[in-house]
Amino acid sequence: MGRYNWFTSQPYPLESPNPTYSDEEYADVDWDSLGFGLMATDYMYITKCCEGQHFEEGQLSRYGNIELSPAAGVLNYGQGLFEGTKAYRKENGRVLLFRPEQNAIRMKIGAERMCMASPSIEHFVHALKQTVLANKRWIPPPGKGSLYLRPLLLGTGPVLGLAPAPEYTFLIYASPVRNYFKEGSAPLNLHVEENFDRASRRGTGNVKTISNYAPVLMAQTTAKKRGFSDVLYLDSATKKNLEEVSSCNIFIAKGKCIATPATNGTILSGITRKSVIEIAGDLGYQVEERAVGVDELIEADEVFCTGTAVGVAPVGSITYQDKRMEYITGSGTICEELNDTISGIQTGTIEDKKGWIIEVD
């Protein structure tokens, strides 16, 4: 499939009806220096449908730019969603996906909220598999990272007045990645944000719409200039309860009890979050999903973040109203145990007893 011309809604001439995958086992990448940045891979998956219709089977196109009408719904009114998941390479060369159907379900929920057409769960997972296989040489060696997959759902049809777009595009691209934060696996240093909100009640904080992310950039950029890793947001109504970090969920731990803010409409239901809650319960921890007061940070033994990009990341300190609170990190912590367990399942070194792993053939 060639590039789409979104001005005419017609495809460009096919580059190749049957994309040829490279025979190379690995792309020419310095895997030891891999971070979390965009690295163009070979192929992307793309398909589209009109409003009120269903997405048909898409095709693989060489990774590259797409053209959009200046009146595209996503450009004018932010009608777009994205997801994030990863593919992992086992020691035997097989490739694994972790709970991709959960990403598909979350996209469908988000699409309903944003008045968009969405691919079926089966279509979504199949498209991920195709994208992984087409870019297999970009999957890092075991222990060197993963192939990050970014599914996009975009209102690409032109619309001038405020209304749902008449056409939608489902696209997946990929990039090899390793650690999300510049600290690598070192503990994070967070700042509690009181001047800006991430989400508000009855808004879209619980769906992965693109419009949730640009608004956090000002607070995040300011915090990073002051030496912090990221920002921890409070609820917009009372400024008394924890919500999320800019792009990941937050947990606190005291003894054998772990607490995380409940997904009450302003917090994204993270797939790593959901998995960590279940794993922690299996390991004998008491897990509470509830309102978590900012004052509880004072008494916590541990704090950690969860997300597809970050994994399970330890927090070494949090600064709130100029008071810095420090937490236990490193060997023997709850965070380390949870991270080792979920990472082991994702990479195939720990047996998957939950049916979370899909092997890509």
Short mmCIF file of C-alpha atoms in Angstrom, two decimals:
data_model
loop_
_atom_site.label_atom_id
_atom_site.label_comp_id
_atom_site.label_asym_id
_atom_site.label_seq_id
_atom_site.Cartn_x
_atom_site.Cartn_y
_atom_site.Cartn_z
CA MET A 1 0.00 0.00 0.00
CA GLY A 2 1.35 3.40 -0.89
CA ARG A 3 0.83 6.65 0.96
CA TYR A 4 -2.69 8.00 1.25
CA ASN A 5 -3.53 11.40 -0.15
CA TRP A 6 -6.01 12.74 2.40
CA PHE A 7 -6.95 15.67 0.16
CA THR A 8 -8.58 13.32 -2.35
CA SER A 9 -9.09 10.25 -0.12
CA GLN A 10 -7.35 8.17 -2.76
CA PRO A 11 -4.31 5.97 -2.30
CA TYR A 12 -1.07 6.76 -4.06
CA PRO A 13 0.25 4.03 -6.38
CA LEU A 14 1.31 0.89 -4.58
CA GLU A 15 4.97 0.67 -3.68
CA SER A 16 4.70 -3.09 -3.64
CA PRO A 17 1.63 -5.32 -3.41
CA ASN A 18 3.65 -7.74 -1.26
CA PRO A 19 6.08 -5.97 1.04
CA THR A 20 9.46 -7.70 1.20
CA TYR A 21 10.77 -8.14 4.71
CA SER A 22 14.49 -7.96 5.36
CA ASP A 23 16.33 -11.23 5.95
CA GLU A 24 18.54 -9.52 8.52
CA GLU A 25 18.05 -10.80 12.04
CA TYR A 26 18.74 -7.36 13.46
CA ALA A 27 18.77 -3.81 12.14
CA ASP A 28 22.02 -1.86 12.34
CA VAL A 29 21.41 -0.31 15.76
CA ASP A 30 23.68 0.27 18.76
CA TRP A 31 21.38 -1.59 21.13
CA ASP A 32 23.48 -0.71 24.18
CA SER A 33 22.84 3.01 23.60
CA LEU A 34 19.11 2.69 22.98
CA GLY A 35 16.86 5.19 24.79
CA PHE A 36 13.24 6.23 24.36
CA GLY A 37 13.21 8.17 21.12
CA LEU A 38 11.75 7.79 17.67
CA MET A 39 13.75 5.56 15.34
CA ALA A 40 12.14 5.10 11.92
CA THR A 41 11.53 1.42 11.16
CA ASP A 42 10.53 -0.30 7.91
CA TYR A 43 6.73 -0.48 7.80
CA MET A 44 3.55 0.97 9.23
CA TYR A 45 0.04 -0.44 9.10
CA ILE A 46 -2.75 1.74 7.76
CA THR A 47 -6.45 1.53 6.96
CA LYS A 48 -9.39 3.93 6.92
CA CYS A 49 -13.16 3.99 6.95
CA CYS A 50 -15.98 6.51 6.56
CA GLU A 51 -18.26 7.55 9.40
CA GLY A 52 -20.87 4.90 10.12
CA GLN A 53 -18.87 2.14 8.41
CA HIS A 54 -16.39 -0.48 9.61
CA PHE A 55 -12.64 -0.64 9.17
CA GLU A 56 -11.60 -3.17 6.55
CA GLU A 57 -8.34 -5.10 6.50
CA GLY A 58 -5.47 -2.65 6.08
CA GLN A 59 -2.11 -2.97 4.42
CA LEU A 60 1.52 -2.38 5.25
CA SER A 61 3.18 0.69 3.80
CA ARG A 62 6.74 1.86 4.03
CA TYR A 63 7.12 4.07 7.10
CA GLY A 64 6.81 7.70 6.07
CA ASN A 65 4.76 10.86 6.15
CA ILE A 66 1.03 11.00 5.49
CA GLU A 67 -0.83 13.93 3.99
CA LEU A 68 -3.84 15.48 5.68
CA SER A 69 -6.46 17.99 4.66
CA PRO A 70 -6.00 21.24 6.58
CA ALA A 71 -9.61 20.71 7.66
CA ALA A 72 -9.00 17.23 9.12
CA GLY A 73 -10.93 16.70 12.34
CA VAL A 74 -7.79 15.68 14.22
CA LEU A 75 -6.02 18.92 13.27
CA ASN A 76 -8.90 21.28 13.95
CA TYR A 77 -10.68 19.69 16.90
CA GLY A 78 -8.25 17.16 18.34
CA GLN A 79 -10.37 14.15 17.42
CA GLY A 80 -7.77 11.47 17.95
CA LEU A 81 -6.68 8.63 20.23
CA PHE A 82 -3.47 6.70 20.67
CA GLU A 83 -2.34 3.54 22.37
CA GLY A 84 1.02 2.13 23.38
CA THR A 85 2.18 -1.47 23.71
CA LYS A 86 5.40 -3.41 23.23
CA ALA A 87 6.76 -6.49 21.51
CA TYR A 88 9.51 -8.47 23.24
CA ARG A 89 12.05 -10.93 21.85
CA LYS A 90 12.65 -14.16 23.77
CA GLU A 91 16.02 -15.89 24.03
CA ASN A 92 14.82 -18.44 21.47
CA GLY A 93 13.94 -15.66 19.01
CA ARG A 94 10.18 -15.89 19.40
CA VAL A 95 8.27 -12.61 19.73
CA LEU A 96 5.70 -11.83 22.41
CA LEU A 97 2.92 -9.25 22.88
CA PHE A 98 1.54 -8.42 26.33
CA ARG A 99 -2.25 -8.17 26.69
CA PRO A 100 -2.84 -6.39 23.36
CA GLU A 101 -6.58 -7.00 23.54
CA GLN A 102 -6.66 -4.64 26.52
CA ASN A 103 -5.30 -1.85 24.33
CA ALA A 104 -7.96 -2.65 21.76
CA ILE A 105 -10.72 -2.49 24.39
CA ARG A 106 -9.41 0.81 25.72
CA MET A 107 -9.31 2.27 22.21
CA LYS A 108 -12.92 1.25 21.61
CA ILE A 109 -13.99 2.90 24.87
CA GLY A 110 -12.09 6.04 23.93
CA ALA A 111 -13.52 6.05 20.42
CA GLU A 112 -17.06 5.91 21.78
CA ARG A 113 -16.32 8.88 24.04
CA MET A 114 -14.79 10.84 21.14
CA CYS A 115 -17.55 9.90 18.62
CA MET A 116 -15.19 7.95 16.36
CA ALA A 117 -15.29 4.71 14.41
CA SER A 118 -12.89 2.11 15.82
CA PRO A 119 -11.39 -1.22 14.73
CA SER A 120 -12.68 -4.43 16.27
CA ILE A 121 -10.59 -6.11 18.98
CA GLU A 122 -9.63 -8.88 16.55
CA HIS A 123 -8.66 -6.39 13.84
CA PHE A 124 -6.57 -4.36 16.29
CA VAL A 125 -4.59 -7.38 17.53
CA HIS A 126 -4.11 -8.74 14.00
CA ALA A 127 -2.81 -5.36 12.83
CA LEU A 128 -0.34 -5.28 15.72
CA LYS A 129 0.96 -8.71 14.76
CA GLN A 130 1.42 -7.67 11.14
CA THR A 131 3.29 -4.54 12.17
CA VAL A 132 5.56 -6.53 14.48
CA LEU A 133 6.41 -9.14 11.85
CA ALA A 134 7.11 -6.48 9.22
CA ASN A 135 9.53 -4.75 11.62
CA LYS A 136 10.94 -7.82 13.34
CA ARG A 137 14.59 -6.87 12.75
CA TRP A 138 13.98 -3.74 14.85
CA ILE A 139 13.03 -5.73 17.95
CA PRO A 140 16.02 -5.42 20.32
CA PRO A 141 17.87 -8.50 21.55
CA PRO A 142 16.65 -9.97 24.84
CA GLY A 143 17.49 -7.65 27.71
CA LYS A 144 18.23 -4.69 25.42
CA GLY A 145 14.76 -3.18 25.15
CA SER A 146 11.56 -3.75 23.20
CA LEU A 147 9.71 -2.67 20.07
CA TYR A 148 7.28 0.07 21.06
CA LEU A 149 4.07 0.02 19.03
CA ARG A 150 1.97 3.18 18.67
CA PRO A 151 -1.57 2.58 17.33
CA LEU A 152 -3.30 5.80 16.27
CA LEU A 153 -6.98 6.46 15.60
CA LEU A 154 -7.43 9.78 13.82
CA GLY A 155 -10.30 11.83 12.47
CA THR A 156 -8.71 12.48 9.07
CA GLY A 157 -11.80 13.51 7.13
CA PRO A 158 -12.25 17.26 6.49
CA VAL A 159 -14.76 19.14 8.64
CA LEU A 160 -15.15 22.89 9.09
CA GLY A 161 -17.91 23.18 11.68
CA LEU A 162 -17.53 21.42 15.01
CA ALA A 163 -18.68 17.87 14.29
CA PRO A 164 -17.31 14.32 14.07
CA ALA A 165 -15.00 13.82 11.10
CA PRO A 166 -16.51 12.06 8.07
CA GLU A 167 -13.52 9.70 7.77
CA TYR A 168 -11.19 7.88 10.19
CA THR A 169 -7.75 6.38 9.91
CA PHE A 170 -6.28 3.55 11.98
CA LEU A 171 -2.50 3.49 11.80
CA ILE A 172 0.28 1.68 13.67
CA TYR A 173 3.97 2.54 13.61
CA ALA A 174 6.86 1.15 15.65
CA SER A 175 10.17 2.17 17.19
CA PRO A 176 12.74 0.26 19.24
CA VAL A 177 13.04 1.66 22.77
CA ARG A 178 14.55 1.07 26.16
CA ASN A 179 14.25 3.30 29.25
CA TYR A 180 11.61 6.03 29.12
CA PHE A 181 13.15 8.37 31.67
CA LYS A 182 16.65 9.79 31.23
CA GLU A 183 17.43 8.41 34.70
CA GLY A 184 17.26 4.92 33.18
CA SER A 185 16.46 2.52 35.99
CA ALA A 186 17.50 5.04 38.67
CA PRO A 187 14.78 6.30 41.06
CA LEU A 188 12.60 9.17 39.86
CA ASN A 189 12.35 12.58 41.48
CA LEU A 190 8.79 13.94 41.21
CA HIS A 191 7.23 17.33 41.86
CA VAL A 192 3.61 17.71 43.01
CA GLU A 193 1.87 20.18 40.69
CA GLU A 194 -0.70 22.53 42.23
CA ASN A 195 -1.11 25.23 39.58
CA PHE A 196 -2.19 23.06 36.65
CA ASP A 197 -4.63 20.15 36.34
CA ARG A 198 -4.23 17.06 34.19
CA ALA A 199 -7.95 16.30 34.03
CA SER A 200 -11.28 17.37 35.50
CA ARG A 201 -14.41 15.54 36.56
CA ARG A 202 -16.70 14.48 33.71
CA GLY A 203 -13.93 15.27 31.21
CA THR A 204 -11.76 12.89 29.16
CA GLY A 205 -9.06 12.02 31.68
CA ASN A 206 -10.10 8.36 31.63
CA VAL A 207 -9.57 7.90 27.87
CA LYS A 208 -6.34 8.04 25.90
CA THR A 209 -7.22 11.00 23.72
CA ILE A 210 -4.38 13.03 22.23
CA SER A 211 -5.87 16.18 23.74
CA ASN A 212 -4.97 15.01 27.27
CA TYR A 213 -1.23 15.19 26.70
CA ALA A 214 -0.18 18.56 25.27
CA PRO A 215 -1.70 20.43 28.25
CA VAL A 216 0.77 18.75 30.65
CA LEU A 217 3.81 19.99 28.74
CA MET A 218 4.08 23.37 30.44
CA ALA A 219 4.12 21.96 33.96
CA GLN A 220 6.36 19.08 32.93
CA THR A 221 8.87 21.32 31.13
CA THR A 222 9.03 23.70 34.09
CA ALA A 223 9.58 20.83 36.52
CA LYS A 224 12.35 19.32 34.40
CA LYS A 225 14.14 22.66 34.25
CA ARG A 226 14.15 22.57 38.04
CA GLY A 227 15.75 19.12 38.03
CA PHE A 228 12.68 16.93 38.53
CA SER A 229 11.95 13.82 36.49
CA ASP A 230 8.25 14.55 36.05
CA VAL A 231 5.10 15.99 37.60
CA LEU A 232 2.57 14.35 39.93
CA TYR A 233 -0.92 15.83 39.56
CA LEU A 234 -3.63 16.29 42.18
CA ASP A 235 -7.40 16.12 41.68
CA SER A 236 -8.79 19.32 40.20
CA ALA A 237 -11.74 19.59 42.61
CA THR A 238 -10.04 19.58 46.02
CA LYS A 239 -6.28 19.50 45.36
CA LYS A 240 -6.05 16.95 48.17
CA ASN A 241 -5.81 13.61 46.34
CA LEU A 242 -3.21 12.08 44.05
CA GLU A 243 -4.17 11.39 40.44
CA GLU A 244 -1.40 10.59 37.92
CA VAL A 245 2.05 11.46 36.77
CA SER A 246 2.12 13.05 33.29
CA SER A 247 2.05 9.73 31.44
CA CYS A 248 1.82 6.98 34.04
CA ASN A 249 -0.10 5.79 37.11
CA ILE A 250 1.11 6.16 40.69
CA PHE A 251 1.22 3.70 43.62
CA ILE A 252 2.22 4.10 47.26
CA ALA A 253 3.18 1.29 49.65
CA LYS A 254 3.28 1.01 53.44
CA GLY A 255 4.22 -2.36 54.88
CA LYS A 256 2.25 -5.02 52.99
CA CYS A 257 -0.43 -2.55 51.86
CA ILE A 258 -0.34 -0.96 48.40
CA ALA A 259 -2.70 1.84 47.35
CA THR A 260 -3.35 3.50 44.01
CA PRO A 261 -5.91 6.16 43.03
CA ALA A 262 -9.19 4.66 41.83
CA THR A 263 -10.11 5.16 38.18
CA ASN A 264 -13.07 7.44 38.87
CA GLY A 265 -13.31 9.17 35.50
CA THR A 266 -10.26 11.41 35.66
CA ILE A 267 -7.57 8.71 35.73
CA LEU A 268 -6.51 6.50 32.82
CA SER A 269 -7.00 2.79 33.43
CA GLY A 270 -3.45 1.71 32.64
CA ILE A 271 -2.87 -1.84 31.45
CA THR A 272 0.37 -2.10 33.41
CA ARG A 273 -1.51 -0.68 36.41
CA LYS A 274 -4.22 -3.33 36.09
CA SER A 275 -1.62 -6.09 35.72
CA VAL A 276 0.45 -4.90 38.69
CA ILE A 277 -2.66 -4.84 40.91
CA GLU A 278 -3.37 -8.46 40.04
CA ILE A 279 0.24 -9.58 40.43
CA ALA A 280 0.55 -7.81 43.79
CA GLY A 281 -2.56 -9.60 45.04
CA ASP A 282 -1.10 -12.94 43.94
CA LEU A 283 2.10 -12.14 45.84
CA GLY A 284 0.17 -11.60 49.06
CA TYR A 285 -0.07 -7.83 49.18
CA GLN A 286 -3.24 -5.99 50.15
CA VAL A 287 -4.10 -3.71 47.24
CA GLU A 288 -6.50 -0.80 47.59
CA GLU A 289 -7.98 1.24 44.75
CA ARG A 290 -9.29 4.37 46.45
CA ALA A 291 -8.79 8.08 46.95
CA VAL A 292 -5.15 8.51 48.01
CA GLY A 293 -4.54 11.73 49.92
CA VAL A 294 -1.44 13.77 49.14
CA ASP A 295 -0.73 13.76 52.88
CA GLU A 296 -0.22 9.98 52.69
CA LEU A 297 3.05 10.62 50.86
CA ILE A 298 4.58 11.55 54.21
CA GLU A 299 4.06 8.09 55.72
CA ALA A 300 4.66 5.93 52.63
CA ASP A 301 7.60 3.52 52.57
CA GLU A 302 7.68 3.25 48.79
CA VAL A 303 6.24 5.05 45.79
CA PHE A 304 6.38 3.79 42.22
CA CYS A 305 4.93 4.53 38.79
CA THR A 306 3.49 2.11 36.25
CA GLY A 307 2.93 2.35 32.51
CA THR A 308 3.71 0.70 29.20
CA ALA A 309 6.56 3.10 28.49
CA VAL A 310 7.99 3.22 32.03
CA GLY A 311 7.30 -0.32 33.25
CA VAL A 312 7.34 -0.31 37.06
CA ALA A 313 9.59 2.61 37.98
CA PRO A 314 10.76 3.43 41.52
CA VAL A 315 10.30 6.93 42.91
CA GLY A 316 13.15 8.10 45.12
CA SER A 317 11.67 11.40 46.20
CA ILE A 318 8.64 13.66 45.86
CA THR A 319 8.63 17.38 46.56
CA TYR A 320 5.36 18.92 47.76
CA GLN A 321 5.09 22.55 48.82
CA ASP A 322 8.90 22.77 49.01
CA LYS A 323 9.09 19.73 51.31
CA ARG A 324 11.08 16.81 49.92
CA MET A 325 10.04 13.30 50.97
CA GLU A 326 12.30 10.33 50.28
CA TYR A 327 11.40 6.67 49.78
CA ILE A 328 12.99 3.24 49.91
CA THR A 329 14.30 1.99 46.56
CA GLY A 330 16.53 -0.78 45.29
CA SER A 331 17.03 -4.39 46.33
CA GLY A 332 14.27 -6.12 48.27
CA THR A 333 11.57 -3.52 47.61
CA ILE A 334 7.99 -4.16 46.57
CA CYS A 335 8.65 -2.16 43.41
CA GLU A 336 11.56 -4.40 42.44
CA GLU A 337 9.52 -7.56 43.07
CA LEU A 338 6.61 -6.32 40.98
CA ASN A 339 8.87 -5.09 38.18
CA ASP A 340 10.82 -8.35 38.04
CA THR A 341 7.59 -10.35 37.93
CA ILE A 342 5.79 -8.40 35.23
CA SER A 343 8.97 -8.03 33.16
CA GLY A 344 9.57 -11.76 33.43
CA ILE A 345 6.08 -12.51 32.15
CA GLN A 346 6.42 -9.99 29.32
CA THR A 347 9.76 -11.39 28.14
CA GLY A 348 8.93 -15.05 28.62
CA THR A 349 11.38 -15.79 31.44
CA ILE A 350 8.50 -16.34 33.88
CA GLU A 351 5.66 -18.67 32.94
CA ASP A 352 2.48 -16.88 31.93
CA LYS A 353 -0.28 -18.52 33.96
CA LYS A 354 -2.85 -15.84 33.20
CA GLY A 355 -3.12 -15.99 29.43
CA TRP A 356 -1.69 -12.50 29.07
CA ILE A 357 0.95 -13.31 26.45
CA ILE A 358 0.31 -13.67 22.73
CA GLU A 359 3.08 -15.18 20.64
CA VAL A 360 3.50 -13.58 17.22
CA ASP A 361 3.85 -16.24 14.53
#
